[in-house]
Every structure is written in structure tokens, then in C-alpha cells.
XYZ file of C-alpha atoms in Angstrom:
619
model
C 23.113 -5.180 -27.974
C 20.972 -7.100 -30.865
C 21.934 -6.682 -34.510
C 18.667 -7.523 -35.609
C 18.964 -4.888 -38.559
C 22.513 -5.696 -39.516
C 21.088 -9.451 -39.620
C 18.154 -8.857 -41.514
C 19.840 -6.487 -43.975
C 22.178 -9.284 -44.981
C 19.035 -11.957 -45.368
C 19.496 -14.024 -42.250
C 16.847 -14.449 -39.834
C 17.466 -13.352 -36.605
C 16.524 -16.457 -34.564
C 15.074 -14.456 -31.454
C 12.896 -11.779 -33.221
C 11.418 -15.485 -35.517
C 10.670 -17.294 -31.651
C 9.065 -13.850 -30.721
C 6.810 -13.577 -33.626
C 5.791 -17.332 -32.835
C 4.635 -16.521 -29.382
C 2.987 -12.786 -30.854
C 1.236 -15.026 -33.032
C 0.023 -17.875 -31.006
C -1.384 -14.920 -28.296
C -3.647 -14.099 -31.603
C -1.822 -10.466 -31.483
C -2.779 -8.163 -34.190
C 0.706 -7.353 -34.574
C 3.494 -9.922 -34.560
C 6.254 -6.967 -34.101
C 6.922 -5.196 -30.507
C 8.037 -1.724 -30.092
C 11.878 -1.618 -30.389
C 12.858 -1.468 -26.160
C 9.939 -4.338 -25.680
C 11.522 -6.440 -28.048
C 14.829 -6.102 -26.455
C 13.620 -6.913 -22.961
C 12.083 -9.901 -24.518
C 15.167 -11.156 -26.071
C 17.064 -10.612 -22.822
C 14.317 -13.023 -21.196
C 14.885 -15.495 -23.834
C 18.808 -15.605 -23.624
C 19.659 -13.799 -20.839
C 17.154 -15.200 -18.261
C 16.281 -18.511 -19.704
C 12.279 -17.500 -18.643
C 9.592 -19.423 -20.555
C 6.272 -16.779 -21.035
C 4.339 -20.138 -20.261
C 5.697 -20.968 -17.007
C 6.862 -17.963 -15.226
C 6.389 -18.520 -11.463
C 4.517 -16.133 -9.684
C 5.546 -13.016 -8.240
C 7.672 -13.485 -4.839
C 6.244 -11.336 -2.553
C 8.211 -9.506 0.670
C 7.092 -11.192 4.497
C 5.357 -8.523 6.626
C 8.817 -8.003 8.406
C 10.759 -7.729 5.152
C 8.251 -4.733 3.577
C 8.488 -3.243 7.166
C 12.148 -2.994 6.496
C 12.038 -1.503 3.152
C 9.555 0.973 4.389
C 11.324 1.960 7.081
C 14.791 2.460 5.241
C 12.890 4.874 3.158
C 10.828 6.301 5.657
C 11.573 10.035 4.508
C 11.360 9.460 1.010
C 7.755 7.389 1.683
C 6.495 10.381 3.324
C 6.913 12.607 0.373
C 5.462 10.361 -2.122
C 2.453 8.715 -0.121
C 0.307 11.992 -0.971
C 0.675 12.066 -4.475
C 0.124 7.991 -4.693
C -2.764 9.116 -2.901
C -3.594 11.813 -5.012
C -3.080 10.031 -8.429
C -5.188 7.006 -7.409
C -7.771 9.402 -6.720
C -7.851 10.886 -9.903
C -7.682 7.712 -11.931
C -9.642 4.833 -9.734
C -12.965 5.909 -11.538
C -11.330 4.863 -14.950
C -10.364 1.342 -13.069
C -6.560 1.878 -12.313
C -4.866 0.743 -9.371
C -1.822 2.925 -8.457
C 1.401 1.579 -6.702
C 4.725 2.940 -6.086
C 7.586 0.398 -6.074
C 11.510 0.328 -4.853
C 14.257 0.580 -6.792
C 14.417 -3.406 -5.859
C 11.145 -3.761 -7.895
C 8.217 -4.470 -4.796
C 5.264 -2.755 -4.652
C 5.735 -0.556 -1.357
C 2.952 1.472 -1.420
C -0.081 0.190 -3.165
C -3.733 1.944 -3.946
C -6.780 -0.294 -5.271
C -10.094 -0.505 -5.582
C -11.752 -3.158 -3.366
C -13.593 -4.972 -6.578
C -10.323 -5.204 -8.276
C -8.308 -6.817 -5.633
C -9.175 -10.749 -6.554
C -8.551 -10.436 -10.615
C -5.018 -8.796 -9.550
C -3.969 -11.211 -7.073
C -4.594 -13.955 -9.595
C -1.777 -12.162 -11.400
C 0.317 -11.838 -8.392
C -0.534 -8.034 -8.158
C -0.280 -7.423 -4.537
C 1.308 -5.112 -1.860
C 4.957 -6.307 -1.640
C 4.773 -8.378 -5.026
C 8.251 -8.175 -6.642
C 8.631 -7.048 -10.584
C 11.920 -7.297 -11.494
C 12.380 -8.009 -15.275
C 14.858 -10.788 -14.191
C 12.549 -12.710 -12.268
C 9.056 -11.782 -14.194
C 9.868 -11.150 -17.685
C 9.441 -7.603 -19.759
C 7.112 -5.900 -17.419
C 5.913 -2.227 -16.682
C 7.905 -2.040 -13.066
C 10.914 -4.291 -13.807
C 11.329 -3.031 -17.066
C 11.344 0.255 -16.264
C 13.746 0.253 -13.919
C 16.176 -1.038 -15.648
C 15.523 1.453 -19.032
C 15.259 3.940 -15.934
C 12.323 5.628 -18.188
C 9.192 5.948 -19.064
C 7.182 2.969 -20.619
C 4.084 1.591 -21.232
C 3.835 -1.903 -21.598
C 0.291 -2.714 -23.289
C -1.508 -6.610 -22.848
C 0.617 -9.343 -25.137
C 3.606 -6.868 -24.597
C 4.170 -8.634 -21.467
C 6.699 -11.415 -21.632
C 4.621 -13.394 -19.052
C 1.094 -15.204 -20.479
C -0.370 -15.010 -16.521
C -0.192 -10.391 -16.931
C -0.877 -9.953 -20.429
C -4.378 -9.139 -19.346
C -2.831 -6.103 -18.079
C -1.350 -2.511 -19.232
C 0.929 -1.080 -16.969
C 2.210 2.766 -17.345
C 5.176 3.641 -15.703
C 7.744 6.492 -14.815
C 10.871 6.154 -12.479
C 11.436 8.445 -9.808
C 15.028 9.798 -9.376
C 16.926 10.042 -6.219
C 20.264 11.756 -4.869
C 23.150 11.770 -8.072
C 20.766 10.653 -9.839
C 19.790 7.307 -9.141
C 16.407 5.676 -9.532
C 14.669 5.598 -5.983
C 11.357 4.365 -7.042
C 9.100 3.946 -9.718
C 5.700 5.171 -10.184
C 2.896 2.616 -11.592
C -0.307 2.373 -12.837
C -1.921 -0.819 -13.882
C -5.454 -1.364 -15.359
C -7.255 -4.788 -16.122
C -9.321 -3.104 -18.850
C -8.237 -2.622 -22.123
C -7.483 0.674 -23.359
C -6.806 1.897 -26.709
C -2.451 3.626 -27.578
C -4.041 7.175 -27.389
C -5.665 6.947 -23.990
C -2.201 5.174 -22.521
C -0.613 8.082 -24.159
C -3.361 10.411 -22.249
C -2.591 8.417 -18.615
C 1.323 7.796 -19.454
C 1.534 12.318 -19.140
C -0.182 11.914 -16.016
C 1.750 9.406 -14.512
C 5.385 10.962 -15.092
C 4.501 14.560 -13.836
C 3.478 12.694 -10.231
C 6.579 10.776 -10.502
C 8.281 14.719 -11.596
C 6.128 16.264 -8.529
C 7.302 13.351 -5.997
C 11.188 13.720 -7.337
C 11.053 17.669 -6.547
C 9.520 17.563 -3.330
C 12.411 14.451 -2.144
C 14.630 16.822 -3.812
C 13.956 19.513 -1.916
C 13.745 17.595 1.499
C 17.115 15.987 0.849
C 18.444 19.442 -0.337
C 16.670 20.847 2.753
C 19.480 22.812 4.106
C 20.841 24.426 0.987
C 19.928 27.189 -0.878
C 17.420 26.302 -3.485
C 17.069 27.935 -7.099
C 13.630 26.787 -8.570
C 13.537 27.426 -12.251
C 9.448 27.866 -13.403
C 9.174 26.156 -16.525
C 5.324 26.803 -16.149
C 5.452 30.409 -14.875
C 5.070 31.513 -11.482
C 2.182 29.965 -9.388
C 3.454 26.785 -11.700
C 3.099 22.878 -10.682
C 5.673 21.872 -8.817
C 6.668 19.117 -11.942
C 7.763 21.860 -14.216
C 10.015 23.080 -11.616
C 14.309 22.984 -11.945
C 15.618 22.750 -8.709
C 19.258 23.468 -8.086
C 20.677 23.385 -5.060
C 23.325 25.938 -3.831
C 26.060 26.247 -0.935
C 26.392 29.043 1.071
C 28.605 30.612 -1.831
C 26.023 30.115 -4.281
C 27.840 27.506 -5.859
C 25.986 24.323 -7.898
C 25.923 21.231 -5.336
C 22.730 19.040 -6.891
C 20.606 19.201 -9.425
C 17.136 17.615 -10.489
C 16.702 15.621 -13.559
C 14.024 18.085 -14.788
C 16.230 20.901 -14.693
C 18.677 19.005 -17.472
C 15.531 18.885 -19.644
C 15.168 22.457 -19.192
C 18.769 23.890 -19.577
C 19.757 20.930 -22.191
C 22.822 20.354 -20.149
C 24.089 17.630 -17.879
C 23.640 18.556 -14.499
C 26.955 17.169 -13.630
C 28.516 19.804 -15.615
C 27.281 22.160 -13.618
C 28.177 21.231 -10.109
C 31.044 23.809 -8.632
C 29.823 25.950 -10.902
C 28.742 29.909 -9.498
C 24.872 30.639 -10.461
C 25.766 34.042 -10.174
C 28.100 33.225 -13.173
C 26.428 30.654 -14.737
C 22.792 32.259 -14.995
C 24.519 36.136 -15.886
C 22.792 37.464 -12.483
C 22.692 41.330 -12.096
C 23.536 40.854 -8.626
C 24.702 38.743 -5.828
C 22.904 35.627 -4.487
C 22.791 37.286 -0.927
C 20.770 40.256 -2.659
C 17.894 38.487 -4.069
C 14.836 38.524 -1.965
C 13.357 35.227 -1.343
C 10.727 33.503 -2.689
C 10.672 36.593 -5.215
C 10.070 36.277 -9.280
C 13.939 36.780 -10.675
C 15.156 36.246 -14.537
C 18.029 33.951 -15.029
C 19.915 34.283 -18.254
C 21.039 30.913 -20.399
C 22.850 30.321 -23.243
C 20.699 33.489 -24.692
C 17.641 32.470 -23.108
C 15.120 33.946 -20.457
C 13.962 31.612 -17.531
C 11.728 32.629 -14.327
C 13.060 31.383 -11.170
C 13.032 31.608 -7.394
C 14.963 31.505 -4.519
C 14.583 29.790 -1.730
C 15.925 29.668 1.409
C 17.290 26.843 3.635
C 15.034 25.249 5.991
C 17.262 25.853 9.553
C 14.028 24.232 11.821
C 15.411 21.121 13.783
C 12.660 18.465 14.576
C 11.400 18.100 18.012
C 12.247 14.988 19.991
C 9.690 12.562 21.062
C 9.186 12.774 24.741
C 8.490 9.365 27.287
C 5.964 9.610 30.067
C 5.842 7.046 32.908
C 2.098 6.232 33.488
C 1.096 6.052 36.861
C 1.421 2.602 39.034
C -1.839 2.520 40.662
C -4.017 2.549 37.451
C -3.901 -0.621 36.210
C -6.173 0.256 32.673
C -2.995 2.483 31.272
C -0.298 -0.241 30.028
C 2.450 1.356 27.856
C 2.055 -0.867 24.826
C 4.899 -3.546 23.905
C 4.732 -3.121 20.048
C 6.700 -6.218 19.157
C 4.234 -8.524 20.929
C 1.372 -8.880 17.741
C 2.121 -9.009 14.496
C 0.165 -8.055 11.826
C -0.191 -9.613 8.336
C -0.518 -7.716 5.270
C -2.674 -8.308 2.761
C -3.856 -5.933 -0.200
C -7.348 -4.187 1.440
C -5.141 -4.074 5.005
C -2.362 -2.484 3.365
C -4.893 0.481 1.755
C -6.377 0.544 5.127
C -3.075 0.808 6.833
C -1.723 3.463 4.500
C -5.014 5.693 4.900
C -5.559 5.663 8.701
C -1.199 6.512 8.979
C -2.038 9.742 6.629
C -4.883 10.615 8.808
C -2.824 10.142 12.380
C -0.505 11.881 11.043
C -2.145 15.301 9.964
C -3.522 15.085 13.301
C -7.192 13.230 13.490
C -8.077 10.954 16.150
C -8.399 7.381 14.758
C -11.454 5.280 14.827
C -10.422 1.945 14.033
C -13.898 -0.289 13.523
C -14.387 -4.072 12.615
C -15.944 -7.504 13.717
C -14.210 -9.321 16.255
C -11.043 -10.587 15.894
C -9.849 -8.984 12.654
C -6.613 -7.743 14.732
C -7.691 -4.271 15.341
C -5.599 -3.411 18.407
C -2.705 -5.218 16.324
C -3.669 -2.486 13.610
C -4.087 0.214 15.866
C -0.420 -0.571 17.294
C 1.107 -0.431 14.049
C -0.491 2.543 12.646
C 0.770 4.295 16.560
C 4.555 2.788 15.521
C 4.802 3.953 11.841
C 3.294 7.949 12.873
C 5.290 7.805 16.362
C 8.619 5.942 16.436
C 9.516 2.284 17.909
C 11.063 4.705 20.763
C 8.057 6.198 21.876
C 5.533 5.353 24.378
C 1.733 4.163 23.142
C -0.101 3.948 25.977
C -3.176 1.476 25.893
C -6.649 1.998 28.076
C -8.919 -0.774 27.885
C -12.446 1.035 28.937
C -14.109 -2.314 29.987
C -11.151 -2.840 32.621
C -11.252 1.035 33.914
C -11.942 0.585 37.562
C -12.898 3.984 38.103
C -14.016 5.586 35.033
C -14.724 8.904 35.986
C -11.164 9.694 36.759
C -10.509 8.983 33.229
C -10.158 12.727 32.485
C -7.782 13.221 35.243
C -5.376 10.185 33.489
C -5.691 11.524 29.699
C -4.290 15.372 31.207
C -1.462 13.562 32.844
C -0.694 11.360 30.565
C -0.659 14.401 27.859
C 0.997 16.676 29.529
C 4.542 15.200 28.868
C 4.723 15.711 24.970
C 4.626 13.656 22.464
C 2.719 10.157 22.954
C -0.242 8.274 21.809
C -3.768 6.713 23.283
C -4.860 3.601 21.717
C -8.288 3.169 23.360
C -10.150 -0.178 23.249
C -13.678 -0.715 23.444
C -14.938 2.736 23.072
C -18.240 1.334 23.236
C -17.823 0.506 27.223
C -16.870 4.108 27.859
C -19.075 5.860 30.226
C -21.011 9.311 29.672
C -18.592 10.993 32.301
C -15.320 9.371 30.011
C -16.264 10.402 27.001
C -16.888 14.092 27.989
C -12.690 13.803 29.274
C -12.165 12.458 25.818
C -13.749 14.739 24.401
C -12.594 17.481 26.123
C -8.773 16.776 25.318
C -9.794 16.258 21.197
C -11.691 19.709 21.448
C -9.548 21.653 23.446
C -6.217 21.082 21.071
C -7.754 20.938 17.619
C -3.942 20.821 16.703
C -2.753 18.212 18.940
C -0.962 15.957 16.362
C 0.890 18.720 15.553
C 1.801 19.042 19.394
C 2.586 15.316 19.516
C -0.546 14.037 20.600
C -2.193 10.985 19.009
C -5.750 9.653 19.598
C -6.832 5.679 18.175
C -9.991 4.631 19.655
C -10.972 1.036 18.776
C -14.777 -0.155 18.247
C -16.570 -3.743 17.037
C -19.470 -1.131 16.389
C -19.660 1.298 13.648
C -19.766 4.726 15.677
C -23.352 5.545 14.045
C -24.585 2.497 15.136
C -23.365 3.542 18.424
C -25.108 6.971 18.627
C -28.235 5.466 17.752
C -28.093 3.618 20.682
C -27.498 6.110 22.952
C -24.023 4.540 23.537
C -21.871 7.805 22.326
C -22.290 11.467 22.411
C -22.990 12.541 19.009
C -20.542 15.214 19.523
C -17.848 12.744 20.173
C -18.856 10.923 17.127
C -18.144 14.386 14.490
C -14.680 14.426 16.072
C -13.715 10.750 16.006
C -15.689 10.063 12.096
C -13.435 12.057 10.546
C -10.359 9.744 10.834
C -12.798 6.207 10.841
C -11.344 3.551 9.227
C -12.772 -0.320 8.773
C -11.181 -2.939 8.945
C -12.952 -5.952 6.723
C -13.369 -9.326 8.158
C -11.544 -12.292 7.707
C -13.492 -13.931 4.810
C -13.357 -10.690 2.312
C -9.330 -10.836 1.826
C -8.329 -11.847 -1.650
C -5.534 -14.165 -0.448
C -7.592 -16.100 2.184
C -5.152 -19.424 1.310
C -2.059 -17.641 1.737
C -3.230 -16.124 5.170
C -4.085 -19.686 6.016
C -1.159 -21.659 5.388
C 1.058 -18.685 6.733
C -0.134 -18.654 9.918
C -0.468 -22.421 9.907
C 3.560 -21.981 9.562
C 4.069 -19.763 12.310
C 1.706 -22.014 14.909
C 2.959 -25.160 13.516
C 6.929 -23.852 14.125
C 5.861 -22.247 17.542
C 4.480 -25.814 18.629
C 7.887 -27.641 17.656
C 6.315 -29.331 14.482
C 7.571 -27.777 11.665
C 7.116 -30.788 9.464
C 3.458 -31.024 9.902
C 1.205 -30.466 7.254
C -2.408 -30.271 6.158
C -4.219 -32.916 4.571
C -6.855 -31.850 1.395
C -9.710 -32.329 3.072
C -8.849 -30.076 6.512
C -7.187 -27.535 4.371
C -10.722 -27.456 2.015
C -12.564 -26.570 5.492
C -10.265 -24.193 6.740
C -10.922 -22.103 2.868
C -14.653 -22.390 2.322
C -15.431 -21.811 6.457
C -16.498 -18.526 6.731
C -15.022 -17.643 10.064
C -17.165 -15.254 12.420
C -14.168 -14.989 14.481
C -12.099 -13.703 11.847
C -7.969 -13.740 12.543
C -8.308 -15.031 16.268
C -10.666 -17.834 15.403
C -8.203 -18.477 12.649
C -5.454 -18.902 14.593
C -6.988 -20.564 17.706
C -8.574 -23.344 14.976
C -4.891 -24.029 13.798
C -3.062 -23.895 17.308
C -6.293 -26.194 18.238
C -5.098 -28.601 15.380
C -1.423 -28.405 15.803
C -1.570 -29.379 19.308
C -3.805 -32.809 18.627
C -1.759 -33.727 15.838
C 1.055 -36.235 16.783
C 1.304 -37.893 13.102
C 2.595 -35.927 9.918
C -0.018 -34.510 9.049
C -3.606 -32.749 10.074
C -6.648 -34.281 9.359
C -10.418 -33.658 10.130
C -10.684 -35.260 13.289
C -7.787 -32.412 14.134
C -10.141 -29.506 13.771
C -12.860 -28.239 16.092
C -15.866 -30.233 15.493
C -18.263 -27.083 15.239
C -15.929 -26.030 12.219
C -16.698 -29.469 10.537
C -20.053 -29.751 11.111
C -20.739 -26.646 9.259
C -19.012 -28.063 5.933
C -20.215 -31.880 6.908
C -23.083 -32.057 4.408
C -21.570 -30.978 1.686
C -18.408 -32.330 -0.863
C -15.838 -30.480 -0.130
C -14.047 -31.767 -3.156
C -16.786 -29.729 -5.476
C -15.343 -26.178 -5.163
C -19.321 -24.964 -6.118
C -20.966 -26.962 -3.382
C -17.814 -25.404 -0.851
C -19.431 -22.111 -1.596
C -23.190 -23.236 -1.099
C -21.842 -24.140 2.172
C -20.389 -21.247 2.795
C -23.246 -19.198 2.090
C -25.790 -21.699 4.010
C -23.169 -21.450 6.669
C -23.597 -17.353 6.136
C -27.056 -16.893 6.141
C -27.884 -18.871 8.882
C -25.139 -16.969 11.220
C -27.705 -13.695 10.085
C -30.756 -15.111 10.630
C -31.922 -15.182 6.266
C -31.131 -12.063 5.746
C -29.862 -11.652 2.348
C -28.970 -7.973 2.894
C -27.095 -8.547 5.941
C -25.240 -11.736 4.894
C -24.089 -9.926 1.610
C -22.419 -7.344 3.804
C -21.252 -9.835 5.848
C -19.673 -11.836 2.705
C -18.246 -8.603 1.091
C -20.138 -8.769 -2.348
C -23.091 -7.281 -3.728
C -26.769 -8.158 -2.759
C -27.109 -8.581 -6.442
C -24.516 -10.903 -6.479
C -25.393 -12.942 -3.557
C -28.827 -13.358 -5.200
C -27.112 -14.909 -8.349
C -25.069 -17.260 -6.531
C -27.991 -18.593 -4.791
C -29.838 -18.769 -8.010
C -27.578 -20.881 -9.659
C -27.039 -23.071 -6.554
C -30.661 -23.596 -6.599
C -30.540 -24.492 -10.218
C -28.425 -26.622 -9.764
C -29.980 -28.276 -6.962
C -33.143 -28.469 -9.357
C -30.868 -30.582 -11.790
């Protein structure tokens, strides 16, 4: 495309590669000369897109509804790859990288992070449905890699953009049916690393990416014949596999990208093509045993492979159960009535406790009040079960007669497939909890019969045993699937939460001009909200409703909500925070222990802040 060699070789200066080395050198890189494919997405961003490295506007990021979609459209696909996102973030997130898997579009879809990293990323824009395309963000590892549809590593000032070039990014497309990129594996860290460790992570990241394109490949080739050729040997990982999928004839219909490496020959060529022919097989295709070491023959060499045979089992369909009329504490649940907002600790939250339904453990979903648990619980229940099926809710504080609770979970399990979403565990009696238990311990395998399990807690489940408030018994079964939820002031993108939900009450209430003035919308980011999401959104309906001018002011907002923030200027982003811890540690009675917990950070780094707010206090 660029005849930067051509131009140099007859003593011109090639204008673009001279602006490059300008910005290189004003970064203070070491080197003012990027790898060859870097340079040329650079020069695209300079002609093509017209993007200035110094003002590139942040990441757009997909609405709740719009990453909903995406996920949905590739539901099949996400449930291949979700346990080996899983899997590689588990193996790197003690060397600091976050893992993510993005669409073919360029948004983050499935995203894996440690909790400490979470702020420093979303400064960058790095968050679940952030959107990389190289069009919109510059040379980057997602967006650029999509559109090379191969491997890359993009390394600190090798990003186009000044606000990422704190990060390296190591990337490795994953290919879909004929060959088309369906997603893109990515791991990011904030720490720098020298070219031979990238080098060490880059292997590891394309055989998940190889490991997640086999195993879609197989589900999409599901009914076929399959012909795995073991580049590895047999026992081998499942990335050095060729797959080749055959008709009933035993004639080429697919191939994977891995098996081109392997035979040196475009799959394409291949398709119509017999494998009895093509591999010089001693006998037929309906002779070979399955699963059963055979030796295919290739252009004079040896290969191990395997057959393997279609996959004829049809799913079962999701059955509907009408709850009984007279007991008012079952409701079937109306899953469009809550919505709940994604942010990046929800979304690793969400993606654990849907991995955990689904291989059958009864959820625990725990949290303060008003973090939208049941809102969580109901989504987790959609994604595992289907819109079309029915998610029954029992509210234990409303059961009018408890101890035919057992009686309710037989009938209402008896009918198939269907989930429990039970609230306030903690109100169950004795005689309920042996029914519960009862059905969880009687059908160890009943998410593989269609039977789901959420309970929902504002107490931690040990903190329930040790007051005598749960069996213990009850508490093994339900621990292993616990997740927690964390509280309204821990989420790295407390400003976006605000203003979006300010949007949504401000357009339910007819005033969609409205807006907030700087001094309300400095108390509604340094409060440190007790009543997490609900308190949230009750504070902003509160507002919206007493506001009949243009905008919301102070005297809009719950006076309890000033008062705490009162004393302080709330122009002086360091005093905010005093306030904010004042505000804490008085809702826990001085306890620094406690109020760290409560403020998501470190005792030791709750101590500091109050040091230096007492410093400078002294001053």
C-alpha cells in the first residue's frame, strides 16, 4: 500500500514515516522506527482516518441491551470459548494480565480482570463492552488485529493513541465457519514487559484462541464426520489438532485453519475432495473404528489422526410449569421488568456465577442491600435457562406457611426444566431449609436434569451459620456456587452509573432536558451510598420529581445526602474524599477494619489516606 522503500531508495522522504518518527520521538521512545505492520496501521490512521494520537476520544462502549444482543447472537460460540477465557485468565492474572475476548465488531464481550486493576483500565477506556476498532481507536492490539486477521503484539508507544500506550496488548483472532474471523482473543497488561516475555505470553495466547477455534469447529461441524489430524501425538492438546469435516461419503466439507498449517495446502482446495483418496487410506471410511489411532498418508508424509463420529443427540426442550394459585410466595418471574447495568467487577461476577449455574451448582448470590441482587439473580436464571422458560421466585419472608415449602419445591420440580430464585434465605425456617436441602441432596445432578437453584442473601452464608440462622449442611451445598456482589461505591465507573441512570429517571419523568448542576452532581460522586443501586436511583427519581427548572440543584436532593457532604468543599476533590471516609467510618462505628471493607481498598490504604488527610489538616 506504502512505497516507503521505493521512496526512500530514490532520496525522498516519505512524509508519513518523518510525522511518525516526530511523535516516536516526542513519546521519548528508544526507537523512532515501528515494526513494519505497526507502521502501516499508523499511516492508515494518519491518512486514512484523519485520528490525532493526542485527541482520540475514548472508547464507545455497547448499552447493557446492545452487549445483551451481541451475546446472545453468539450464544453457541460464547459457550465454547467462556472456559478457556476462563482458563487463560487463570493462568496469567498472577503476572497482572487481564484477559478479554472480543467480536469480530471489535467490543470486549467477555472480559476477565483482577479487581485492583479495574480503575487504571477504565481510565483507558478498558472495560466490558469497550469498542477497539482500529478505525475508531487508532493501531491497537484488538482493532488491529482484526483487520491483519493475525497475530500481533502491540507493545506501549506502539499504540497510535497517547491515552493506551501505557499498555501491551497480545492478541490472536479466532476463526469461524469459511474462514472468517469470529472473535479475537486478548490479553492486556499495565506493566511493562520486556520483547522476550511478550514473545513467551503471545504462544500462549494463540493456542487458546487454536483450542477455542477447534472446539466451535467441532460444534458447528457437529453432525459430520470428523477427521482430527494429531499434530502433537495422540493424547495431544486439542490446539495441535486438524479437523476436517466429512459427509456421509467421506468427502471434504470444512476445514480448520490449523489443519492448512499442517498439510501446507489451502483448505479450499480440498473441499469435494474423498479422504479416502486424498490421505491414500488402506480402507474405507465406514471401516475405521472410531476414536481409534489411524495413519494418513500426504504428499509422502505420515500423520496420526482420528475419527470421529457425528454427534446424532437432539437437545431436550425446556419444559413450563404453572405454579399453583393459592400460594401467593411462588410468582413466575417477569424477566424484562429490572434491568441490570454492567459494569467491569458485575460483568466478572456475572460471567462466573452463569458457568457455575450452568454445570449444575445452586447459586448463592450475597451483597449489601440494594446492589440489585434479585436483578442479578434474574439475569444469570435468563442467560443458563432461556427468555422462554419459567423462573419461579419465593420470597421466604412472605411464605405464609413455611413448612409446606417442601411440598411446593417437589411440585414445582417435578415438571422439568425450571429455576428457583429464592430471596432472603436468611428468613427461611429450620423446617424450609431441610426441603431445600433435601431437593439439592437428593439430585446431585439436577442442572443436568434442568433444575436450577439461586438463593439470594444480604448475609454472607458463614456469617449466617454462626448465628444459628442456617444448617451448616445447607451451607457446604450452597458455598460452592457463592458469588458477591460488591456495593455501590467499589465500581470503577461510579460517574457513568450516575449520570446513566440519571438519564433513564430523568426520560421516565418526561424531562429529558434536565440536567445536573456541579455542585449536586459532586454529592451524588463522593456520597458513599449505604443503599447502594436503590438508594441511587430513589435519590435521582427524588430529584427529578422536585425539579421544575432546567436543571438540579442542591436543594433537589434529599437533605440527609447533603448534610453528609455539607462541611466540606466539594469543589476540592481531596476534601470530597475526607468526606467520604468521615461519612464511612462513622456509618461503622470507627472501625478502620470494617470501613476498609466497606470502601473496597486495603486497611493499609485506608490508613494512608487518613494520614495524609490529617496532614493536611495539620497544615
Amino acid at each position: 500500500m506504502w512505497e516507503t522503500e521505493a521512496i526512500e531508495a530514490r532520496g525522498f522522504a516519505d512524509p508519513l514515516s518523518s510525522e511518525i518518527s516526530s511523535i516516536l520521538r516526542a513519546r521519548g521512545a528508544p526507537d523512532a522506527r515501528l515494526p513494519d505492520v505497526i507502521e502501516q496501521s499508523w499511516k492508515r490512521c494518519l491518512a486514512d482516518y484523519k485520528l490525532l494520537p493526542d485527541a482520540m476520544p475514548k472508547a464507545s462502549v455497547l448499552t447493557h441491551s446492545e452487549l445483551k444482543m451481541q451475546m446472545e447472537e453468539r450464544e453457541e460460540f460464547m459457550r465454547v470459548a467462556e472456559p478457556e477465557i476462563e482458563s487463560l485468565f487463570r493462568k496469567l492474572v498472577d503476572s497482572e494480565y487481564i484477559v478479554s475476548l472480543a467480536s469480530s465488531q471489535g467490543a470486549m464481550v467477555l472480559f476477565r480482570c483482577d479487581y485492583q486493576y479495574l480503575s487504571d483500565l477504565a481510565v483507558s477506556g478498558v472495560i466490558p463492552g469497550s469498542i477497539w476498532t482500529e478505525e475508531q481507536q487508532g493501531t491497537n492490539g484488538v482493532g488491529t488485529g482484526l483487520r491483519l486477521g493475525k497475530p500481533l503484539i502491540i507493545a506501549g508507544s506502539e499504540h497510535y493513541g497517547t491515552a493506551v500506550q501505557r499498555l501491551t496488548c497480545l492478541t490472536a483472532p479466532v476463526l469461524g465457519r469459511h474462514g472468517a474471523i469470529e472473535s479475537i482473543v486478548n490479553v492486556t497488561t499495565l506493566r511493562p514487559a520486556d520483547a522476550r516475555m511478550n514473545q513467551m505470553v503471545q504462544k500462549i495466547v494463540e493456542r487458546s484462541a487454536l483450542r477455542i477455534e477447534n472446539a466451535y469447529f467441532g460444534y458447528i461441524n457437529r453432525r459430520s464426520l470428523m477427521l482430527r489430524i494429531l499434530d502433537g501425538g495422540e493424547g495431544a492438546d486439542i490446539a495441535e489438532e486438524g479437523r476436517l469435516a466429512l459427509d456421509e461419503n467421506g468427502r471434504v466439507i470444512d476445514g480448520s485453519s490449523f489443519t492448512q498449517s499442517l498439510l501446507g495446502q489451502d483448505v479450499g482446495k480440498l473441499l469435494g475432495q474423498s479422504a479416502e483418496d486424498l490421505f491414500e487410506l488402506d480402507r474405507s471410511i465406514s471401516e475405521i473404528r472410531p476414536n481409534a489411532p489411524i495413519t494418513l498418508h500426504y504428499q509422502g508424509r505420515s500423520l496420526l489422526a482420528m475419527l470421529s463420529l457425528p454427534d446424532t443427540a437432539s437437545r431436550s426442550s425446556i419444559s413450563l410449569v404453572a405454579a399453583p394459585a393459592n400460594t401467593p410466595a411462588l410468582r413466575t418471574v417477569d424477566l424484562a421488568e429490572e434491568a441490570l447495568r454492567i459494569n467491569p467487577i458485575l460483568s466478572q461476577a456475572l460471567d462466573r456465577a452463569r458457568r457455575l449455574l450452568a454445570a449444575g451448582l445452586p447459586l448463592a448470590i450475597t451483597g449489601e442491600t440494594g446492589v440489585g441482587k434479585t436483578a442479578f439473580a434474574k439475569s444469570v436464571a435468563r442467560f443458563c435457562f432461556g427468555e422462554d422458560s419459567e423462573i419461579v421466585f419465593i420470597d421466604c419472608a412472605s411464605l405464609q406457611s413455611q413448612g409446606d415449602l417442601g411440598l411446593l419445591l417437589q411440585n414445582r420440580l417435578s415438571g422439568g426444566k425450571s429455576c428457583l430464585l429464592v430471596d432472603r434465605i436468611d428468613e427461611m425456617d429450620e423446617a424450609s431449609q431441610t426441603a431445600l436441602l433435601a431437593v439439592l441432596e437428593n439430585d446431585r445432578q439436577a442442572g443436568a436434569n434442568g433444575i436450577g437453584v439461586i438463593v439470594i442473601s444480604t448475609h454472607e452464608l458463614d456469617h449466617l451459620v454462626r448465628e444459628n440462622r442456617m444448617r451448616v449442611d445447607l451451607a457446604h451445598r450452597l458455598k460452592g456456587g457463592q458469588v458477591g456482589l460488591p456495593p455501590l461505591r467499589s465500581v470503577p465507573d461510579l460517574e457513568e452509573t450516575i449520570f446513566e441512570l440519571f438519564r433513564n429517571e430523568r426520560n421516565a419523568l418526561g424531562k429529558p432536558n434536565l440536567e445536573l448542576e456541579s455542585d449536586a452532581r459532586l454529592v451524588l460522586l463522593h456520597y458513599h451510598w449505604p443503599g447502594n443501586l436503590r438508594e441511587l436511583r430513589n435519590t435521582l427519581r427524588h430529584a427529578v420529581a422536585l425539579a421544575d427548572g432546567k436543571q438540579i440543584g442542591l436543594e433537589h436532593l434529599p437533605d440527609n445526602i447533603v448534610e453528609e457532604l455539607s462541611r466540606k468543599d466539594l469543589t476540592a476533590r481531596s476534601q470530597s474524599e475526607a468526606s467520604k471516609i468521615e461519612a464511612a467510618l462513622r456509618y461503622n462505628g470507627g472501625n478502620v477494619s470494617l470501613t476498609a471493607r466497606y470502601l473496597g481498598v486495603s486497611r493499609a490504604t485506608l490508613y494512608r489516606k487518613i494520614q495524609i488527610q490529617k496532614a493536611r489538616g495539620e497544615a
